[in-house]
Coordinates of C-alpha atoms and ligand atoms in Angstrom, one line a residue:
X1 CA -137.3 -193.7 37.4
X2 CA -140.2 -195.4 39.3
X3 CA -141.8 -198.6 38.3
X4 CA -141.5 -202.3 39.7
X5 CA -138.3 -204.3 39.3
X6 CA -138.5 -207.9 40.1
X7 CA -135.0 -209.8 40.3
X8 CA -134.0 -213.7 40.8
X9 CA -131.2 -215.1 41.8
X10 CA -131.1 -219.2 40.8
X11 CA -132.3 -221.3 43.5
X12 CA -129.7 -223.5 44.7
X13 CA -129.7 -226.7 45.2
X14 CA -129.6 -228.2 49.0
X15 CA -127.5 -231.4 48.3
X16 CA -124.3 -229.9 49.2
X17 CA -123.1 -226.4 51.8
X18 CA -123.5 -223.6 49.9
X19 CA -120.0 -221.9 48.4
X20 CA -118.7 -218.8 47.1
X21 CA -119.8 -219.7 44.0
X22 CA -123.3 -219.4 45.2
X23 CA -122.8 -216.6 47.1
X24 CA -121.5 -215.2 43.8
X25 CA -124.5 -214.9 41.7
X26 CA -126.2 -213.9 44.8
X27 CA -124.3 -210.9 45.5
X28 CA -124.4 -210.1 41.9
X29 CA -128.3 -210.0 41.9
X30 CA -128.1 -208.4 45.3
X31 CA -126.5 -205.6 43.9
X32 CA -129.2 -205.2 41.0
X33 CA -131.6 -205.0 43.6
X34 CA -130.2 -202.9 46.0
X35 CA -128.9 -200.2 42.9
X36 CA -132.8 -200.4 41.4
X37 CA -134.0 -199.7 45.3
X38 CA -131.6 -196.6 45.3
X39 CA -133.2 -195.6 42.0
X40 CA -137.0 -195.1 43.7
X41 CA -137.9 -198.3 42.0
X42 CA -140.1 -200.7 43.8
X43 CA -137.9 -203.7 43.7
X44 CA -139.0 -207.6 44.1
X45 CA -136.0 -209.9 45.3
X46 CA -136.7 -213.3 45.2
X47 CA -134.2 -216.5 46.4
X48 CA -134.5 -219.9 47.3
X49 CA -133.6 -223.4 47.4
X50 CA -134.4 -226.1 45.2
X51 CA -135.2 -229.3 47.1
X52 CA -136.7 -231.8 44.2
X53 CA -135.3 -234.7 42.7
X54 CA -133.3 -237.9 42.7
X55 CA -130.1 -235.9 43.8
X56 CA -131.4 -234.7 46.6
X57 CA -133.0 -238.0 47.2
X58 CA -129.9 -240.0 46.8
X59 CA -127.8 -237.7 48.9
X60 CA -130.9 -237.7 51.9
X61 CA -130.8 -241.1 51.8
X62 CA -126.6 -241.1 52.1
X63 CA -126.9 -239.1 54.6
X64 CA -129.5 -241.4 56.4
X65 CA -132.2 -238.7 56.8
X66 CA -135.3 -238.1 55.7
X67 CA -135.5 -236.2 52.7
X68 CA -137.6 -233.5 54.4
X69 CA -135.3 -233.0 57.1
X70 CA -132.6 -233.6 55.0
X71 CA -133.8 -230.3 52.9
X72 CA -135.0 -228.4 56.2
X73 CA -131.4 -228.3 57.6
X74 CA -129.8 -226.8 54.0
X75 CA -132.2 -224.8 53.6
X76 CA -131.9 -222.9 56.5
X77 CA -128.0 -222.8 55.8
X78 CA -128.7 -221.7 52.6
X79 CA -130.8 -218.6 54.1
X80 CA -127.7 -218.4 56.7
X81 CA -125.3 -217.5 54.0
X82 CA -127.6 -215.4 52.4
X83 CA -128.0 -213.6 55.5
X84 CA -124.2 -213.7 56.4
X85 CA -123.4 -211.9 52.4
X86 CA -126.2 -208.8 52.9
X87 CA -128.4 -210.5 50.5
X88 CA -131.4 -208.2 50.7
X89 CA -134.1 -210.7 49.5
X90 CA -137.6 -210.1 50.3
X91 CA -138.8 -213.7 49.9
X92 CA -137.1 -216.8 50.0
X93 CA -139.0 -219.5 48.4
X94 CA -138.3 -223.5 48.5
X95 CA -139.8 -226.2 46.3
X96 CA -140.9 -227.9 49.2
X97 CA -142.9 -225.4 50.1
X98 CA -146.9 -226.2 49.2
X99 CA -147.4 -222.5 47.8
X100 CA -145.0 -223.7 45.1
X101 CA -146.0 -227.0 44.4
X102 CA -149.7 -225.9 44.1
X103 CA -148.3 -223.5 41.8
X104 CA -146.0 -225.8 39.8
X105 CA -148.6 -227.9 39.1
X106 CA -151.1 -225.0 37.6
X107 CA -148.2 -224.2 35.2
X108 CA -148.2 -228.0 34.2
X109 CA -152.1 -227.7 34.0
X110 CA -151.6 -224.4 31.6
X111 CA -148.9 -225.9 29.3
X112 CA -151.2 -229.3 29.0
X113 CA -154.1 -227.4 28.2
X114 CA -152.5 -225.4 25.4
X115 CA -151.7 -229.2 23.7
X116 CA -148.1 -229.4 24.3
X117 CA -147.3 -232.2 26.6
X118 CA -148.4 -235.9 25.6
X119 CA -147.4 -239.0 27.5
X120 CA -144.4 -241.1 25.6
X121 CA -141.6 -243.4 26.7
X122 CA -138.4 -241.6 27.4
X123 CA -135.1 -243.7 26.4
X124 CA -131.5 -241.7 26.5
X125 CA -128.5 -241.1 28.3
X126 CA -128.9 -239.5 31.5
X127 CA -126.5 -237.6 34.2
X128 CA -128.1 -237.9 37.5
X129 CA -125.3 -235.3 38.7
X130 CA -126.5 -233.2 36.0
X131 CA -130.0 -233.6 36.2
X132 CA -130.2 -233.7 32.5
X133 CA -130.5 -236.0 29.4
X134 CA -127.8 -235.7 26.5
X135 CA -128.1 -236.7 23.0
X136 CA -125.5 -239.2 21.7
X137 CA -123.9 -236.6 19.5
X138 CA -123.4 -234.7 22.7
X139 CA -121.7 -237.3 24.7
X140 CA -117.9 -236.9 25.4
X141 CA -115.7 -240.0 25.0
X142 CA -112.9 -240.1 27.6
X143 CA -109.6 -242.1 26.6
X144 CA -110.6 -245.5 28.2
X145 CA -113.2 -245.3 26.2
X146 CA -116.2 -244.5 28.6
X147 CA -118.8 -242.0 27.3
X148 CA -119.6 -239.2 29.6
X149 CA -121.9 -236.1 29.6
X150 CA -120.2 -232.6 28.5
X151 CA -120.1 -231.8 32.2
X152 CA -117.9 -234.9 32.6
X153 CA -121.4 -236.5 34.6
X154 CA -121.2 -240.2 34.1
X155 CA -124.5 -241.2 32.1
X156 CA -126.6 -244.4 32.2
X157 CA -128.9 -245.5 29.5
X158 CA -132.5 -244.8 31.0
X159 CA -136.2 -245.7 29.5
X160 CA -139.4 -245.0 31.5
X161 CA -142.7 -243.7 30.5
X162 CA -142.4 -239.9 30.5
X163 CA -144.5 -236.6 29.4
X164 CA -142.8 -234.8 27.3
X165 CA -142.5 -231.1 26.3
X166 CA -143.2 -229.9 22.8
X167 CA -140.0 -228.3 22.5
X168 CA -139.9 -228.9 18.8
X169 CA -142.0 -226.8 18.2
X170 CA -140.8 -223.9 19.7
X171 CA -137.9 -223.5 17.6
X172 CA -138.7 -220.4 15.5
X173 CA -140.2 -218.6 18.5
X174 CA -137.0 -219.0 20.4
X175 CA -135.0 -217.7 17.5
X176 CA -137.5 -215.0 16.7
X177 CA -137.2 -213.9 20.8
X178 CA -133.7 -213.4 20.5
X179 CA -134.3 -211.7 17.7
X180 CA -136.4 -208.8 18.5
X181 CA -135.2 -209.1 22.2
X182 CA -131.4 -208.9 21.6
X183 CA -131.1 -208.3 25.1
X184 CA -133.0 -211.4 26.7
X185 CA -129.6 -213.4 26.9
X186 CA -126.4 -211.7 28.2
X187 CA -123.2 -211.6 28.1
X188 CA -123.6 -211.6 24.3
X189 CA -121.1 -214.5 24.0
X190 CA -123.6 -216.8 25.7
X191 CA -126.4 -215.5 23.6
X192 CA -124.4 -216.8 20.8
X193 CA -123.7 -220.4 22.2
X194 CA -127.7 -220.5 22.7
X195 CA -128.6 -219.3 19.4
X196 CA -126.3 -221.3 17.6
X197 CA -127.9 -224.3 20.0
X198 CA -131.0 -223.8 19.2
X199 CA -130.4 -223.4 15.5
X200 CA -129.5 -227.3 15.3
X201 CA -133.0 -228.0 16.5
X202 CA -134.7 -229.1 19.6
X203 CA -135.8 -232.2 20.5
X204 CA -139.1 -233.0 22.7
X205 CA -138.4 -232.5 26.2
X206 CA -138.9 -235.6 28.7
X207 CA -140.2 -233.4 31.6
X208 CA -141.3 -236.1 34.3
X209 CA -140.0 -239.5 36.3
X210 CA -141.6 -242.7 37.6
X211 CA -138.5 -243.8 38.8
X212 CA -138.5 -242.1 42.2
X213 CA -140.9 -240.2 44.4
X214 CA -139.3 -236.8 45.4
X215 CA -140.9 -234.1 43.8
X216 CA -144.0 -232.8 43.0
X217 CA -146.8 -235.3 41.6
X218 CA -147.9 -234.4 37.8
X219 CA -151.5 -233.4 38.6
X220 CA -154.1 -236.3 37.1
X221 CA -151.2 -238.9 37.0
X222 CA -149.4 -239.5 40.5
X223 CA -147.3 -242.3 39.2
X224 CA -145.2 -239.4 37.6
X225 CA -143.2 -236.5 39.4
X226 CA -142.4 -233.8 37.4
X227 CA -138.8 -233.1 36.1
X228 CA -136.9 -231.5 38.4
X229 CA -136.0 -228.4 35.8
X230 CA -139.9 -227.8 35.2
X231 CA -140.7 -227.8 39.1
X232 CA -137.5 -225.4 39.4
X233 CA -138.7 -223.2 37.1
X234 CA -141.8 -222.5 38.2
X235 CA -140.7 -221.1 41.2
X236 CA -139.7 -217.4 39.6
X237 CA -144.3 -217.2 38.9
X238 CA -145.2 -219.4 42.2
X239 CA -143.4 -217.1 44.8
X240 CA -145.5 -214.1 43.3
X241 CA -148.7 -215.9 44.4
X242 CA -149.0 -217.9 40.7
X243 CA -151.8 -219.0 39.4
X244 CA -154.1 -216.1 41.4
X245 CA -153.5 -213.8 39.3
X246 CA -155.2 -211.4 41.7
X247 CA -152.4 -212.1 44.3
X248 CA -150.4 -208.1 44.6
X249 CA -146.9 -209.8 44.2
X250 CA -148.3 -211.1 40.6
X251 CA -147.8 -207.6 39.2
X252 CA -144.4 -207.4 39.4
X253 CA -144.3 -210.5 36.8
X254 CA -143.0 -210.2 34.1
X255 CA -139.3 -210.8 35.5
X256 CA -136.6 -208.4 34.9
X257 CA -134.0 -210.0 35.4
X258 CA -133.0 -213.4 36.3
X259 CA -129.3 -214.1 37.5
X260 CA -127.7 -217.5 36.9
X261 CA -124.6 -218.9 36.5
X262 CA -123.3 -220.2 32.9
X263 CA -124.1 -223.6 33.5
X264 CA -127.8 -223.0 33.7
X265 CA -127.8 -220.2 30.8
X266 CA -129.4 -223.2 28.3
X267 CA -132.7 -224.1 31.1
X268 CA -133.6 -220.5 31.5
X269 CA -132.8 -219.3 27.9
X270 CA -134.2 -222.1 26.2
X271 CA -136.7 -224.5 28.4
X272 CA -138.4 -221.7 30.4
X273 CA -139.2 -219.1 27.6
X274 CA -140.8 -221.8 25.7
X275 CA -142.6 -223.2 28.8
X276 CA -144.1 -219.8 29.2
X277 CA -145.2 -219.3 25.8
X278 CA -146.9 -223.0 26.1
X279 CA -148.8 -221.5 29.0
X280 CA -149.6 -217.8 27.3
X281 CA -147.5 -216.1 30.0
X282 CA -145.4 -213.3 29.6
X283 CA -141.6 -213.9 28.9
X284 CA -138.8 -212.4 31.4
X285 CA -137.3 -209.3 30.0
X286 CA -133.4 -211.1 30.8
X287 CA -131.3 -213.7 31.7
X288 CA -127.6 -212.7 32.7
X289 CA -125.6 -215.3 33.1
X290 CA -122.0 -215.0 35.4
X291 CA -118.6 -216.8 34.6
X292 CA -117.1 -219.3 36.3
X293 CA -114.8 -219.1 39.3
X294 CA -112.0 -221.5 40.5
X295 CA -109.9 -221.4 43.8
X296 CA -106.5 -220.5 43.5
X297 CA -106.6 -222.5 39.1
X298 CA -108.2 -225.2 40.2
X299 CA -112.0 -226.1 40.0
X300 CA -113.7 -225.7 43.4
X301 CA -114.6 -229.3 44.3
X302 CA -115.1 -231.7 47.3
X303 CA -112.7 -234.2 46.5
X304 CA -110.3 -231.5 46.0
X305 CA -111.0 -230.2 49.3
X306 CA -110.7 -226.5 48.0
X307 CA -114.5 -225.7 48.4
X308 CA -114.7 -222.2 49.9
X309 CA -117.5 -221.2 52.3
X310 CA -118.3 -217.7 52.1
X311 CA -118.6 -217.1 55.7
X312 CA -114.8 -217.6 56.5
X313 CA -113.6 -215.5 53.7
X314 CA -115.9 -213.0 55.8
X315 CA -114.6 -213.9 58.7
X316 CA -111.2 -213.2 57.7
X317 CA -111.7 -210.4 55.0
X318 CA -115.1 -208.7 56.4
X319 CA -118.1 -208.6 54.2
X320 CA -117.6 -205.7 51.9
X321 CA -113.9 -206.4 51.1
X322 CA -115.8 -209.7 49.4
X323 CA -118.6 -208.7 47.9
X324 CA -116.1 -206.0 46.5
X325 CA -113.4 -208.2 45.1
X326 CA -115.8 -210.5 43.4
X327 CA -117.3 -208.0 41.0
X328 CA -114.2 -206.6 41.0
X329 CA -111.8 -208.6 39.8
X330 CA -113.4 -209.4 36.4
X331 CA -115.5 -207.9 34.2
X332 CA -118.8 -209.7 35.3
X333 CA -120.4 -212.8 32.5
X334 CA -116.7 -213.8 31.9
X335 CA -114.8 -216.6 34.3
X336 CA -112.2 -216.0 36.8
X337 CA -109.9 -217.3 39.7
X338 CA -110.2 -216.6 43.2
X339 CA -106.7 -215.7 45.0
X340 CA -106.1 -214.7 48.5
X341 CA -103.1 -212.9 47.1
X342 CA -105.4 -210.8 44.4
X343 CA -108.4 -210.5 47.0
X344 CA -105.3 -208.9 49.4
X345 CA -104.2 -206.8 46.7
X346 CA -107.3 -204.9 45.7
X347 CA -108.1 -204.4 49.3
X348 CA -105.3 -202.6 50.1
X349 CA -105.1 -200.5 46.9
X350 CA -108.2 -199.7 45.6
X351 CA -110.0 -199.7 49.3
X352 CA -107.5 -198.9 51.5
X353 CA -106.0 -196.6 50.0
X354 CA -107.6 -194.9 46.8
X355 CA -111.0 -194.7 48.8
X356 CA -110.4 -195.4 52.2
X357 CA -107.5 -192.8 52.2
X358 CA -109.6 -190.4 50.6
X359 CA -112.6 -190.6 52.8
X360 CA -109.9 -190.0 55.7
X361 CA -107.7 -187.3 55.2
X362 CA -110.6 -185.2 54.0
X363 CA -113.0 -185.9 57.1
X364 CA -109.8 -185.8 59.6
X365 CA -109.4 -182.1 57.8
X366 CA -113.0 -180.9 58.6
X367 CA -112.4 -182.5 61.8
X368 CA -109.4 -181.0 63.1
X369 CA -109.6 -177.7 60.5
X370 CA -113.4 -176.7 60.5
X371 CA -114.3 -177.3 63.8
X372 CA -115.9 -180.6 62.8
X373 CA -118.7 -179.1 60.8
X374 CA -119.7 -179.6 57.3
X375 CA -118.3 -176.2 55.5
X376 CA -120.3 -174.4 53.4
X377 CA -120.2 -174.3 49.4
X378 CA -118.2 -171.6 48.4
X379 CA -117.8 -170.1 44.7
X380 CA -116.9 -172.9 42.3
X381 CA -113.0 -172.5 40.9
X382 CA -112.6 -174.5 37.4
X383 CA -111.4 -177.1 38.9
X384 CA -114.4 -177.6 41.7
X385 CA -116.8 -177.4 38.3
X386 CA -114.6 -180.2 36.4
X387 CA -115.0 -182.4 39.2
X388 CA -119.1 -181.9 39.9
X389 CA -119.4 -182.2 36.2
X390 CA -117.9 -186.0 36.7
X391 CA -119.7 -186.2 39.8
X392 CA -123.1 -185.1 38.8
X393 CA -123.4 -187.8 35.8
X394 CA -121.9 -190.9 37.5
X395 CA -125.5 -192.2 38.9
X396 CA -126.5 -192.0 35.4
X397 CA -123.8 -193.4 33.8
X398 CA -124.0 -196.0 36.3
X399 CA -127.7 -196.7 35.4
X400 CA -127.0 -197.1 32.1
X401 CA -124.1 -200.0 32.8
X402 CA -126.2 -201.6 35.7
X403 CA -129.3 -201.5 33.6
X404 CA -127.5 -204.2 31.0
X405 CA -125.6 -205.9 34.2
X406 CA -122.0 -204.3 33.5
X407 CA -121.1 -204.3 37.0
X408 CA -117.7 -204.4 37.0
X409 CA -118.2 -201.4 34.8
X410 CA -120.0 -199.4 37.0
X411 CA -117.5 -199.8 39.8
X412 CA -114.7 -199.2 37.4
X413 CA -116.8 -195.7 36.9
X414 CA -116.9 -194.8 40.3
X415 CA -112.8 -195.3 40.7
X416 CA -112.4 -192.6 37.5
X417 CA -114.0 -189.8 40.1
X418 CA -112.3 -191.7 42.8
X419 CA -108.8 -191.1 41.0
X420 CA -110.3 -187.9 40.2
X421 CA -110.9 -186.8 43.8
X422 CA -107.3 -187.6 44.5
X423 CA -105.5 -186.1 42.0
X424 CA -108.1 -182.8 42.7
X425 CA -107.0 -183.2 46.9
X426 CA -103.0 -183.5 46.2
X427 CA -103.5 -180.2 43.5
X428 CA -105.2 -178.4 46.0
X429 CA -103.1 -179.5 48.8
X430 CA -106.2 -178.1 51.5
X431 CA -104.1 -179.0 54.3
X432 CA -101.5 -176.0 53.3
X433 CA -104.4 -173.6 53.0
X434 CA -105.3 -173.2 56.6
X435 CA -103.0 -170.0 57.4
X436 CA -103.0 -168.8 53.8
X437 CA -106.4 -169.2 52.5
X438 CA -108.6 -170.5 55.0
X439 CA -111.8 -169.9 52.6
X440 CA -110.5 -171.8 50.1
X441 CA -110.2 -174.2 52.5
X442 CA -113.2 -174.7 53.4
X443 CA -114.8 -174.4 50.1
X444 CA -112.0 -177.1 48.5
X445 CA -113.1 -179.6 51.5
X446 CA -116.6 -178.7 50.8
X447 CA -116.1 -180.2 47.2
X448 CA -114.7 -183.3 48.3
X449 CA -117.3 -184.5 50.8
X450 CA -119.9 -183.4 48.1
X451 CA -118.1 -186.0 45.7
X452 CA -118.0 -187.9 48.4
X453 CA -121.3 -188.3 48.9
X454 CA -121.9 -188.9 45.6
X455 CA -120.0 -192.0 45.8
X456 CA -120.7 -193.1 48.9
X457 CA -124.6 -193.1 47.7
X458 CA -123.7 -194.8 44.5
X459 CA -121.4 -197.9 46.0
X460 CA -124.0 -198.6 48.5
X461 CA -125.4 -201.7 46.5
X462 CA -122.0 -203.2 46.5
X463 CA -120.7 -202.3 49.5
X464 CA -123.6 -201.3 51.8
X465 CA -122.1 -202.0 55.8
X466 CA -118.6 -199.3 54.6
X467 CA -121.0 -197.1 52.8
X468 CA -123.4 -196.8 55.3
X469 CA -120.5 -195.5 58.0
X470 CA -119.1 -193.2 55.1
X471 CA -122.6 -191.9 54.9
X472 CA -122.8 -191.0 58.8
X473 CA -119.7 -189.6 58.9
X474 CA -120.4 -187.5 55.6
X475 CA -123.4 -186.1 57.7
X476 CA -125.7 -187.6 55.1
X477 CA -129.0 -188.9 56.9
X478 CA -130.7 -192.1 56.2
X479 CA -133.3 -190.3 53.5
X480 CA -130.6 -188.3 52.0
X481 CA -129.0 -191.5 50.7
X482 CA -131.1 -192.2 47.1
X483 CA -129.9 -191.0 43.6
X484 CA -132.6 -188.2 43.2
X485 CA -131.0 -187.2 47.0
X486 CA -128.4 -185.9 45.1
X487 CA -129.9 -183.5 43.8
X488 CA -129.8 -181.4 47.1
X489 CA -127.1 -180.1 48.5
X490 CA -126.2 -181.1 52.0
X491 CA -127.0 -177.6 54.3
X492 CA -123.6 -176.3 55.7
X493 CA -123.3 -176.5 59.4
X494 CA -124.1 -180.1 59.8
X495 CA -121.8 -181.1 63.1
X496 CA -120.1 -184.2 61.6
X497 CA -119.1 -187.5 63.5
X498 CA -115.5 -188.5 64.7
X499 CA -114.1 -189.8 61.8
X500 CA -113.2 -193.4 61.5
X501 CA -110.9 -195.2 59.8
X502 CA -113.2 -197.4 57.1
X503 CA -111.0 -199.7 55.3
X504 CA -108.2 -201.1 57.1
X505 CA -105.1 -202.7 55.2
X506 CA -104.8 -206.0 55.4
X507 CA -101.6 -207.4 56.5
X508 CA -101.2 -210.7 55.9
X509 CA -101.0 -212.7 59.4
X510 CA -96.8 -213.9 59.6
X511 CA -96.3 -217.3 58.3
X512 CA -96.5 -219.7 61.1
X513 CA -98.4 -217.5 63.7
X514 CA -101.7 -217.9 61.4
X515 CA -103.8 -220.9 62.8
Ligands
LIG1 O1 -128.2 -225.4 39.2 N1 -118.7 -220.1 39.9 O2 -128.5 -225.2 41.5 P1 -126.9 -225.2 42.0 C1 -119.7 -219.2 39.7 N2 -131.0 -225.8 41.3 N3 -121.0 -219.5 40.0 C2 -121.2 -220.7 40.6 C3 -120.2 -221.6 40.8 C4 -118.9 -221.3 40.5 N4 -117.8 -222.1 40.7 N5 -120.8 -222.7 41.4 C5 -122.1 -222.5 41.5 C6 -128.9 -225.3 40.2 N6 -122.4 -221.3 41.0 C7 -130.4 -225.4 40.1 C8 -130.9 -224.0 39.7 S1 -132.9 -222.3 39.0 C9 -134.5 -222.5 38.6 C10 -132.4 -223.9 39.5 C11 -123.7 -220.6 41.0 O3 -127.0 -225.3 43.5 C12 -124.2 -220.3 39.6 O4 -125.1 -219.3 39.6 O5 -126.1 -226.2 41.2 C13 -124.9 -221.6 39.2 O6 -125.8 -221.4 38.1 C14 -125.6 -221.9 40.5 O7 -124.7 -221.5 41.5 C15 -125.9 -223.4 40.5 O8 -126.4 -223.7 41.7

């Protein structure tokens, strides 16, 4: 399972603190990284922020700054939160950045020198919050009266001179992508919404602005700044070194995998493919798009005051009970609410106690019953065989479901041999065993910190901190941790660490003591 594996997580926009909902399609992408790493694959994680345009503008100047500074001090809490969730990127890029604007700028040259962009005179509605243009058949009309975009953006009537993007044109080879490549968009019900989009036909794309400065100029006309989506774009080919094609990150084009949120499923489904093929560069094998989350039913949102910043649900709920409860909760593309009472919840019964509980009673049993040292295999009962055979395919089956992004599958997996290994420990009862059968013991603990291991290894991508303690105290060294790792046995005889407790319950602080 060797090969490259490059992975992208959206690049966020720096006109407002990062959220969970960031953090969200961050740790999703994180975990695609991490679980391809584990696989022996040589893995390319890129992040970023996304500093262009007249939103970032308007909100520098708000804030009285200067647009630079204004983008320097989000971006670096951007990479903070990164930091703070185990994000394990290995370049973070910004649009600010001149690597990227030197490489923007050579995709614009590439697209224009295939023939499709020619200067016009763009005229249409336009959401500044959305960053887009909308049709007039698209516009919603609220009950005063007042048309607004689909978002809910309010849109102004805009005409300035403006290149535009052959999108037209691209219509069958969009259709004909998704086509043959039935799995470029996913979850499937988003591939449908774009294919039935793009079936109505595409208009020519307005892809740059004279009517403000901050972005990057459109090379040969500097009265023009490119579109903020085009410049944003860009940034999955200009991080690997784009346009030297010589440059070693370049290999790992094409993408994999980008991960983005449903609200951007439409500008990397339908705008970037077809800006690619403009230029004659490859297209991204996928783009996997995550559901929406609210905060306790109600849309996260500033006036609201309900906007939640990742690092105090760590703070309060450590880092792995997050990252955890997010995949978790719902099976990953569809939309879901957040609520301290569900996050609680899973915490205490599926970590606490089906895998916490678990991990404990059988290392406090090798602790206090085998002297602390790993026992040795001992012949295999039916039972032990049942539960290796389970054990023994999960990384597969895993790959399989990770492979197409079915995260919340994958973890579902895992908890089958979790269940499994608890049903198997209360059977065997190994804590009666000591004065009658002090073999079987042995060999019945043996079995459960093999299976152990085997999921300790595989949950490492979502929950790397716990698993990496489960690991030490499994006797499992650092290089012992990847799938093919598996494949060998742990020796017997391996003095194993004091157990610790891994995941604590969570008892909700009494009303009125919590600050
Ligand atoms: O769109 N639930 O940046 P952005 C789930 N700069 N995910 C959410 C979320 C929520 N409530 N809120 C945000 C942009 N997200 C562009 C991207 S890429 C070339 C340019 C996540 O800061 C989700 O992934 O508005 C969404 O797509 C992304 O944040 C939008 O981040």
């Amino acid at each position: 399972m060797s090969g490259r594996f490059y992975v992208t997580t959206p690049i966020y926009y720096v006109n407002g603190a990062p959220h969970i909902g960031h953090a969200y399609t961050s740790i999703a992408a994180d975990i695609v990284a991490r679980f391809n790493r584990l696989s022996g694959k040589d893995v390319f994680f890129l992040t970023g922020t996304d500093e262009h345009g007249q939103k970032v503008e308007q909100a520098a100047l708000a804030a009285g700054e200067d647009p630079q500074a204004f983008t320097d001090r989000f971006a670096a809490e951007f990479r903070a939160v990164a930091d703070v969730m185990g994000i394990s990127y290995d370049d973070f890029i910004r649009t600010t950045e001149p690597r990227h604007k030197a490489g923007a700028q050579a995709l614009w040259e590439k697209v224009a020198a295939g023939g499709d962009i020619y200067l016009g005179a763009y005229e249409g509605w336009y959401a500044l919050r959305d960053e887009a243009f909308y049709g007039e058949d698209e516009l919603v009309t609220r009950p005063d009266g007042t048309k607004v975009a689909p978002s809910g953006a309010p849109v102004e009537w805009m005409r300035e001179p403006s290149y535009f993007f052959r999108l037209s044109a691209y219509q069958d080879r969009l259709l004909e992508l998704y086509e043959k490549h039935p799995q470029f968009i996913g979850p499937v019900g988003r591939k449908n919404e774009i294919v039935s989009f793009v079936k109505q036909g595409l208009r020519d794309l307005s892809i740059s602005r004279t009517s403000f400065k901050w972005g990057v100029p459109v090379p040969g006309d500097e009265d023009h700044v490119m579109y903020v989506w085009f410049d944003a774009l860009a940034n999955y080919l200009t991080a690997l070194g784009f346009p030297d094609t010589s440059a070693p990150r370049m290999a790992f084009w094409p993408a994999n995998l980008h991960m983005v949120g449903k609200d951007i499923a439409r500008f990397h489904t339908v705008y970037w493919p077809a800006f690619l093929m403009a230029a004659g560069i490859d297209l991204p094998s996928m783009v996997f798009s995550n559901g929406w989350w609210t905060v306790e039913g109600e849309k996260m949102s500033k006036s609201v005051g309900n906007v939640i910043d990742p690092r105090d649900f760590v703070a309060e709920f450590g880092l792995d009970a997050v990252r955890f409860f997010l995949i978790r909760e719902v099976p990953f593309g569809g939309d879901s609410d957040l609520s301290r009472r569900s996050l609680i919840s899973r915490m205490n019964v599926e970590l606490a106690n089906d895998l916490g509980n678990l991990a404990q009673r059988t290392l406090s049993l090798i602790a206090r019953n085998c002297g602390g040292v790993l026992p040795e295999r001992g012949p295999l009962t039916e039972a032990d065989t049942h539960l290796f055979g389970q054990a023994s395919l999960l990384p597969s089956v895993m790959a399989e479901q990770i492979g197409r992004i079915a995260l919340t599958d994958a973890l579902e997996e895992t908890w089958k041999l979790i269940r499994a290994c608890n049903a198997y420990i209360d059977h065997q009862a190994p804590w009666a065993l000591k004065k009658t059968d002090p073999v079987k013991m042995e060999a019945v603990l043996r079995v459960l910190a093999d299976a152990l291991r085997v999921i300790a290894t595989v949950l490492q991508p979502y929950m790397p901190g716990s698993m990496d303690k489960m690991l030490t105290q499994l006797g499992v060294t650092t290089d012992e941790r990847t799938l093919t790792a598996l494949d060998t046995p742990l020796p017997g005889g391996r003095v194993l660490p004091k157990p610790e407790g891994i995941f604590p319950r969570f008892i909700e602080p009494e009303a009125g003591t919590a600050q």
